[in-house]
mmCIF file of C-alpha atoms in Angstrom:
data_model
loop_
_atom_site.group_PDB
_atom_site.id
_atom_site.type_symbol
_atom_site.label_atom_id
_atom_site.label_comp_id
_atom_site.label_asym_id
_atom_site.label_seq_id
_atom_site.Cartn_x
_atom_site.Cartn_y
_atom_site.Cartn_z
ATOM 1 C CA PHE A 1 78.955 96.180 121.886
ATOM 2 C CA PRO A 2 81.061 98.104 122.849
ATOM 3 C CA LEU A 3 77.702 100.302 123.085
ATOM 4 C CA SER A 4 75.815 99.648 126.459
ATOM 5 C CA TRP A 5 73.017 102.026 125.567
ATOM 6 C CA LEU A 6 71.959 100.285 122.694
ATOM 7 C CA SER A 7 72.303 97.020 124.197
ATOM 8 C CA PRO A 8 68.561 95.211 125.521
ATOM 9 C CA SER A 9 68.566 94.172 128.939
ATOM 10 C CA ASN A 10 66.233 91.342 128.288
ATOM 11 C CA ILE A 11 68.700 88.685 125.810
ATOM 12 C CA ASP A 12 70.750 86.454 128.121
ATOM 13 C CA TRP A 13 73.052 85.554 124.995
ATOM 14 C CA GLN A 14 74.653 89.405 124.522
ATOM 15 C CA LEU A 15 78.308 89.938 126.270
ATOM 16 C CA PRO A 16 77.328 90.800 129.959
ATOM 17 C CA LYS A 17 77.322 94.339 131.102
ATOM 18 C CA THR A 18 80.097 93.547 134.123
ATOM 19 C CA ILE A 19 82.351 92.634 130.993
ATOM 20 C CA LEU A 20 80.834 95.155 128.940
ATOM 21 C CA GLU A 21 81.956 97.868 131.254
ATOM 22 C CA TYR A 22 85.201 95.947 131.710
ATOM 23 C CA PHE A 23 86.146 95.948 127.829
ATOM 24 C CA MET A 24 85.274 100.034 127.111
ATOM 25 C CA PRO A 25 87.415 102.269 128.676
ATOM 26 C CA MET A 26 90.238 99.607 127.669
ATOM 27 C CA THR A 27 88.374 99.489 123.983
ATOM 28 C CA LYS A 28 87.932 103.229 123.428
ATOM 29 C CA PHE A 29 91.746 104.588 124.812
ATOM 30 C CA SER A 30 93.306 101.714 123.737
ATOM 31 C CA SER A 31 91.561 103.045 119.241
ATOM 32 C CA PHE A 32 93.312 106.388 120.202
ATOM 33 C CA TRP A 33 97.259 104.898 121.855
ATOM 34 C CA LEU A 34 96.714 106.632 125.184
ATOM 35 C CA SER A 35 96.238 105.108 129.001
ATOM 36 C CA GLU A 36 92.738 105.676 130.495
ATOM 37 C CA ASN A 37 94.720 107.670 133.469
ATOM 38 C CA GLY A 38 95.605 110.227 130.510
ATOM 39 C CA LYS A 39 92.126 110.761 129.085
ATOM 40 C CA GLU A 40 91.459 113.633 130.796
ATOM 41 C CA SER A 41 93.877 116.116 129.952
ATOM 42 C CA VAL A 42 93.312 115.319 126.268
ATOM 43 C CA THR A 43 90.872 118.020 124.308
ATOM 44 C CA VAL A 44 88.480 116.822 121.828
ATOM 45 C CA ILE A 45 90.966 118.586 119.359
ATOM 46 C CA GLY A 46 93.815 116.493 120.483
ATOM 47 C CA TYR A 47 92.421 113.001 120.703
ATOM 48 C CA PHE A 48 91.264 114.378 116.358
ATOM 49 C CA TYR A 49 94.517 115.277 115.844
ATOM 50 C CA HIS A 50 96.383 111.941 118.090
ATOM 51 C CA TRP A 51 94.086 109.645 116.591
ATOM 52 C CA LEU A 52 95.212 110.796 112.683
ATOM 53 C CA SER A 53 98.966 111.193 113.283
ATOM 54 C CA LEU A 54 99.166 107.349 115.246
ATOM 55 C CA PRO A 55 101.833 105.798 113.533
ATOM 56 C CA LYS A 56 102.063 103.146 110.374
ATOM 57 C CA LEU A 57 98.765 101.902 109.113
ATOM 58 C CA HIS A 58 96.625 103.293 111.969
ATOM 59 C CA GLY A 59 97.577 106.436 111.286
ATOM 60 C CA LEU A 60 97.640 105.926 107.222
ATOM 61 C CA PHE A 61 93.911 104.453 107.823
ATOM 62 C CA ASN A 62 92.721 107.187 109.964
ATOM 63 C CA LEU A 63 93.604 109.863 107.983
ATOM 64 C CA SER A 64 92.149 108.575 104.393
ATOM 65 C CA ILE A 65 88.631 107.880 106.047
ATOM 66 C CA THR A 66 88.614 111.579 107.158
ATOM 67 C CA ILE A 67 89.960 112.929 103.757
ATOM 68 C CA LEU A 68 87.482 110.879 101.996
ATOM 69 C CA LEU A 69 84.759 112.120 104.320
ATOM 70 C CA LEU A 70 85.083 115.343 103.620
ATOM 71 C CA ILE A 71 85.494 115.089 99.770
ATOM 72 C CA PHE A 72 83.349 112.475 98.811
ATOM 73 C CA PRO A 73 80.393 114.809 98.724
ATOM 74 C CA ILE A 74 81.652 116.338 95.210
ATOM 75 C CA ALA A 75 80.696 113.108 93.943
ATOM 76 C CA PHE A 76 77.250 113.669 94.344
ATOM 77 C CA TYR A 77 77.002 116.778 91.414
ATOM 78 C CA PHE A 78 78.659 114.367 89.092
ATOM 79 C CA THR A 79 76.317 111.529 88.978
ATOM 80 C CA LYS A 80 72.841 110.727 88.382
ATOM 81 C CA TYR A 81 72.795 108.437 91.025
ATOM 82 C CA LYS A 82 72.728 111.256 93.938
ATOM 83 C CA LYS A 83 69.909 109.203 96.331
ATOM 84 C CA THR A 84 72.615 106.138 96.447
ATOM 85 C CA LEU A 85 75.592 107.368 96.573
ATOM 86 C CA ILE A 86 73.839 110.125 99.372
ATOM 87 C CA LEU A 87 72.560 107.085 101.357
ATOM 88 C CA ILE A 88 75.969 105.279 101.297
ATOM 89 C CA TYR A 89 77.991 108.288 102.739
ATOM 90 C CA PHE A 90 75.241 109.213 105.793
ATOM 91 C CA ILE A 91 75.678 105.773 106.830
ATOM 92 C CA SER A 92 79.415 105.619 106.408
ATOM 93 C CA LEU A 93 79.620 109.155 108.352
ATOM 94 C CA CYS A 94 77.169 108.125 111.399
ATOM 95 C CA GLN A 95 79.170 105.073 111.587
ATOM 96 C CA MET A 96 81.883 107.073 111.969
ATOM 97 C CA ILE A 97 80.273 109.248 114.400
ATOM 98 C CA ILE A 98 79.238 105.893 116.992
ATOM 99 C CA LEU A 99 83.143 104.491 116.032
ATOM 100 C CA TRP A 100 83.860 108.171 117.607
ATOM 101 C CA MET A 101 82.252 107.692 120.775
ATOM 102 C CA SER A 102 83.205 104.345 121.363
ATOM 103 C CA SER A 103 86.369 102.537 119.668
ATOM 104 C CA PRO A 104 87.904 103.984 115.873
ATOM 105 C CA GLN A 105 90.220 101.532 115.099
ATOM 106 C CA TYR A 106 90.591 101.162 111.395
ATOM 107 C CA ARG A 107 89.325 97.642 111.123
ATOM 108 C CA PHE A 108 85.898 98.378 112.226
ATOM 109 C CA TYR A 109 85.188 101.318 108.988
ATOM 110 C CA LEU A 110 87.477 99.736 106.840
ATOM 111 C CA ALA A 111 84.647 98.350 104.399
ATOM 112 C CA PHE A 112 82.962 102.111 104.296
ATOM 113 C CA LEU A 113 87.063 102.706 103.830
ATOM 114 C CA ILE A 114 86.873 100.882 100.625
ATOM 115 C CA ILE A 115 83.569 100.991 99.121
ATOM 116 C CA LEU A 116 83.990 105.343 99.179
ATOM 117 C CA THR A 117 87.063 104.786 97.451
ATOM 118 C CA LEU A 118 85.798 102.749 94.942
ATOM 119 C CA VAL A 119 82.954 104.937 93.913
ATOM 120 C CA LEU A 120 85.628 107.650 93.682
ATOM 121 C CA LEU A 121 87.801 105.849 91.584
ATOM 122 C CA ALA A 122 84.857 104.877 89.442
ATOM 123 C CA HIS A 123 84.173 108.643 88.723
ATOM 124 C CA ILE A 124 87.650 109.164 87.828
ATOM 125 C CA LEU A 125 88.821 106.207 85.703
ATOM 126 C CA ALA A 126 85.360 106.116 83.730
ATOM 127 C CA ASN A 127 86.096 105.586 80.279
ATOM 128 C CA ARG A 128 89.511 105.573 81.098
ATOM 129 C CA ILE A 129 90.178 101.928 79.346
ATOM 130 C CA LYS A 130 93.435 102.245 78.842
ATOM 131 C CA LEU A 131 94.529 103.925 82.888
ATOM 132 C CA ILE A 132 92.264 101.202 83.954
ATOM 133 C CA LYS A 133 94.637 98.803 82.254
ATOM 134 C CA VAL A 134 97.734 100.089 83.655
ATOM 135 C CA LEU A 135 96.254 100.315 87.079
ATOM 136 C CA MET A 136 94.569 96.765 87.193
ATOM 137 C CA SER A 137 98.790 95.311 85.785
ATOM 138 C CA ILE A 138 100.338 98.010 88.923
ATOM 139 C CA SER A 139 97.621 96.434 91.244
ATOM 140 C CA PHE A 140 98.316 93.019 90.044
ATOM 141 C CA ILE A 141 102.329 93.665 90.872
ATOM 142 C CA ILE A 142 101.412 95.417 94.083
ATOM 143 C CA ILE A 143 99.635 92.242 95.205
ATOM 144 C CA ALA A 144 102.147 88.926 93.967
ATOM 145 C CA ILE A 145 105.038 91.232 95.705
ATOM 146 C CA PRO A 146 103.824 89.981 99.059
ATOM 147 C CA LEU A 147 102.829 86.663 97.994
ATOM 148 C CA PHE A 148 106.067 85.437 96.495
ATOM 149 C CA LEU A 149 108.786 87.689 98.016
ATOM 150 C CA ASN A 150 109.584 88.473 102.147
ATOM 151 C CA ILE A 151 108.786 91.863 102.740
ATOM 152 C CA GLU A 152 109.911 94.437 106.260
ATOM 153 C CA LEU A 153 106.055 94.785 108.125
ATOM 154 C CA ASN A 154 107.508 96.963 110.349
ATOM 155 C CA SER A 155 107.221 99.796 108.220
ATOM 156 C CA PHE A 156 102.646 98.792 108.443
ATOM 157 C CA THR A 157 102.450 97.810 111.831
ATOM 158 C CA SER A 158 103.821 97.072 115.418
ATOM 159 C CA ASN A 159 101.994 94.074 116.285
ATOM 160 C CA LYS A 160 104.207 91.719 117.117
ATOM 161 C CA PHE A 161 101.828 88.544 115.340
ATOM 162 C CA HIS A 162 101.845 90.240 112.386
ATOM 163 C CA LEU A 163 105.437 91.275 111.637
ATOM 164 C CA SER A 164 105.951 87.871 109.707
ATOM 165 C CA ILE A 165 103.656 86.232 106.738
ATOM 166 C CA ASN A 166 104.166 83.128 104.711
ATOM 167 C CA ASN A 167 105.130 83.075 101.225
ATOM 168 C CA PHE A 168 103.221 81.139 98.782
ATOM 169 C CA SER A 169 104.223 77.584 97.718
ATOM 170 C CA GLN A 170 104.196 74.967 95.013
ATOM 171 C CA ASP A 171 102.403 72.539 97.685
ATOM 172 C CA TYR A 172 99.402 75.510 97.890
ATOM 173 C CA LEU A 173 98.605 74.198 94.608
ATOM 174 C CA LEU A 174 97.333 70.456 96.285
ATOM 175 C CA ALA A 175 96.957 71.444 99.531
ATOM 176 C CA PRO A 176 96.126 75.033 101.054
ATOM 177 C CA HIS A 177 98.418 76.461 103.650
ATOM 178 C CA PRO A 178 96.816 75.666 107.674
ATOM 179 C CA LYS A 179 94.161 78.817 108.246
ATOM 180 C CA THR A 180 96.061 79.246 111.682
ATOM 181 C CA LYS A 181 99.545 79.320 112.926
ATOM 182 C CA TYR A 182 99.117 77.359 115.984
ATOM 183 C CA LYS A 183 99.083 74.574 113.416
ATOM 184 C CA ASP A 184 100.145 72.122 116.151
ATOM 185 C CA ALA A 185 97.956 73.162 118.857
ATOM 186 C CA VAL A 186 97.143 70.299 121.280
ATOM 187 C CA TYR A 187 93.727 69.965 122.940
ATOM 188 C CA GLU A 188 92.062 68.679 125.815
ATOM 189 C CA THR A 189 88.845 69.424 127.366
ATOM 190 C CA PHE A 190 86.948 70.523 130.240
ATOM 191 C CA GLN A 191 83.119 70.600 131.494
ATOM 192 C CA TYR A 192 80.690 72.520 132.922
ATOM 193 C CA GLU A 193 76.857 71.255 132.972
ATOM 194 C CA ASN A 194 76.116 70.056 129.658
ATOM 195 C CA THR A 195 79.209 72.466 127.961
ATOM 196 C CA ILE A 196 82.486 70.502 127.001
ATOM 197 C CA ILE A 197 84.705 73.170 126.193
ATOM 198 C CA TYR A 198 87.847 72.552 124.213
ATOM 199 C CA THR A 199 91.319 74.338 125.015
ATOM 200 C CA PRO A 200 94.942 74.498 122.987
ATOM 201 C CA ILE A 201 97.576 73.105 125.848
ATOM 202 C CA ASN A 202 100.214 74.747 124.001
ATOM 203 C CA ILE A 203 99.388 78.019 122.940
ATOM 204 C CA ASP A 204 99.947 80.644 125.854
ATOM 205 C CA PHE A 205 97.902 83.471 123.842
ATOM 206 C CA PHE A 206 95.049 84.655 126.336
ATOM 207 C CA TRP A 207 92.804 84.880 123.231
ATOM 208 C CA ALA A 208 94.280 82.076 120.923
ATOM 209 C CA ILE A 209 92.688 78.471 120.415
ATOM 210 C CA GLY A 210 94.180 78.220 117.134
ATOM 211 C CA ASP A 211 92.126 75.407 114.477
ATOM 212 C CA SER A 212 90.225 74.295 118.247
ATOM 213 C CA PRO A 213 87.295 71.941 117.670
ATOM 214 C CA LEU A 214 84.001 73.690 118.743
ATOM 215 C CA PRO A 215 83.203 75.122 121.609
ATOM 216 C CA GLY A 216 86.803 76.162 121.995
ATOM 217 C CA LEU A 217 88.018 78.756 124.692
ATOM 218 C CA GLN A 218 91.184 79.034 126.270
ATOM 219 C CA LYS A 219 91.169 77.767 129.629
ATOM 220 C CA GLN A 220 93.210 80.539 131.222
ATOM 221 C CA GLN A 221 90.870 83.096 130.071
ATOM 222 C CA TYR A 222 87.778 80.933 130.750
ATOM 223 C CA ASP A 223 88.504 81.229 134.313
ATOM 224 C CA TYR A 224 89.775 84.845 134.252
ATOM 225 C CA PHE A 225 86.582 85.784 133.733
ATOM 226 C CA LYS A 226 84.960 83.039 135.612
ATOM 227 C CA TYR A 227 86.676 84.726 138.642
ATOM 228 C CA TYR A 228 86.778 88.124 137.992
ATOM 229 C CA PHE A 229 83.048 88.668 136.422
ATOM 230 C CA HIS A 230 80.913 85.795 138.176
ATOM 231 C CA VAL A 231 79.928 84.796 134.112
ATOM 232 C CA ILE A 232 80.369 81.728 132.278
ATOM 233 C CA PRO A 233 79.603 80.365 128.805
ATOM 234 C CA VAL A 234 76.652 77.733 128.536
ATOM 235 C CA MET A 235 75.322 75.421 125.646
ATOM 236 C CA ARG A 236 71.555 76.441 125.444
ATOM 237 C CA SER A 237 71.134 72.911 124.682
ATOM 238 C CA GLY A 238 72.704 69.670 124.626
ATOM 239 C CA ASN A 239 73.078 70.855 120.300
ATOM 240 C CA LEU A 240 75.723 73.416 119.424
ATOM 241 C CA LYS A 241 73.510 74.882 116.886
ATOM 242 C CA ASP A 242 71.078 76.072 119.575
ATOM 243 C CA GLY A 243 73.822 78.274 121.078
ATOM 244 C CA PHE A 244 74.916 79.900 124.308
ATOM 245 C CA TYR A 245 74.108 81.968 126.908
ATOM 246 C CA SER A 246 75.886 84.131 129.742
ATOM 247 C CA LYS A 247 75.343 81.998 133.034
ATOM 248 C CA ASP A 248 75.903 84.327 136.213
ATOM 249 C CA ILE A 249 77.275 81.624 138.563
ATOM 250 C CA LYS A 250 77.751 84.282 141.789
#
């Protein structure tokens, strides 16, 4: 996902083709913050410019990976690890090409953004111990700020689910913070054949299940894909470790 031409047709655990075709246009054009209806009026260069100029973290990371891919080859001439760096660069470039054809969201290329950045920093900071210590101190301060202080996240994201963060509390020294914000979720079950699924009854978000027992799924999501695509997930056996397959109930 989301490349249908790379998907074999003889495995039953993969995303069903009908659902894949439903998600592909939505995923691709949401990456550019464009509606599918308006895609015909935008050229490839227009797509690229729009992608670079997206607001907040989206545009910042998109511009960063573009600059890194342009300047990273310079590092080849200043290191004895040329083959390794060329391989890393080649893989990251191939990934960006594939993402550009599908869904170039920064969460997909963030790993390479970090790797390329750290390699360049390693070259720039080599043997500069004092500068490294200064930058590490600054990094610790930057990390500590959102841990202990309330900061306004509207400058970084427009996602309403990411506009608030939880600060560190001394209580977490004994017990960690809950791994979901839906810590008060209540669950019930529904069943199809041998598959019993847990679903939250007090979470409205279509995709969220909180810290649900497994297997967990929103009932409204289950019903949506069952009604419109005639596909449901079914346990392969009575044992959860054997996984699921997509059953066509048309």
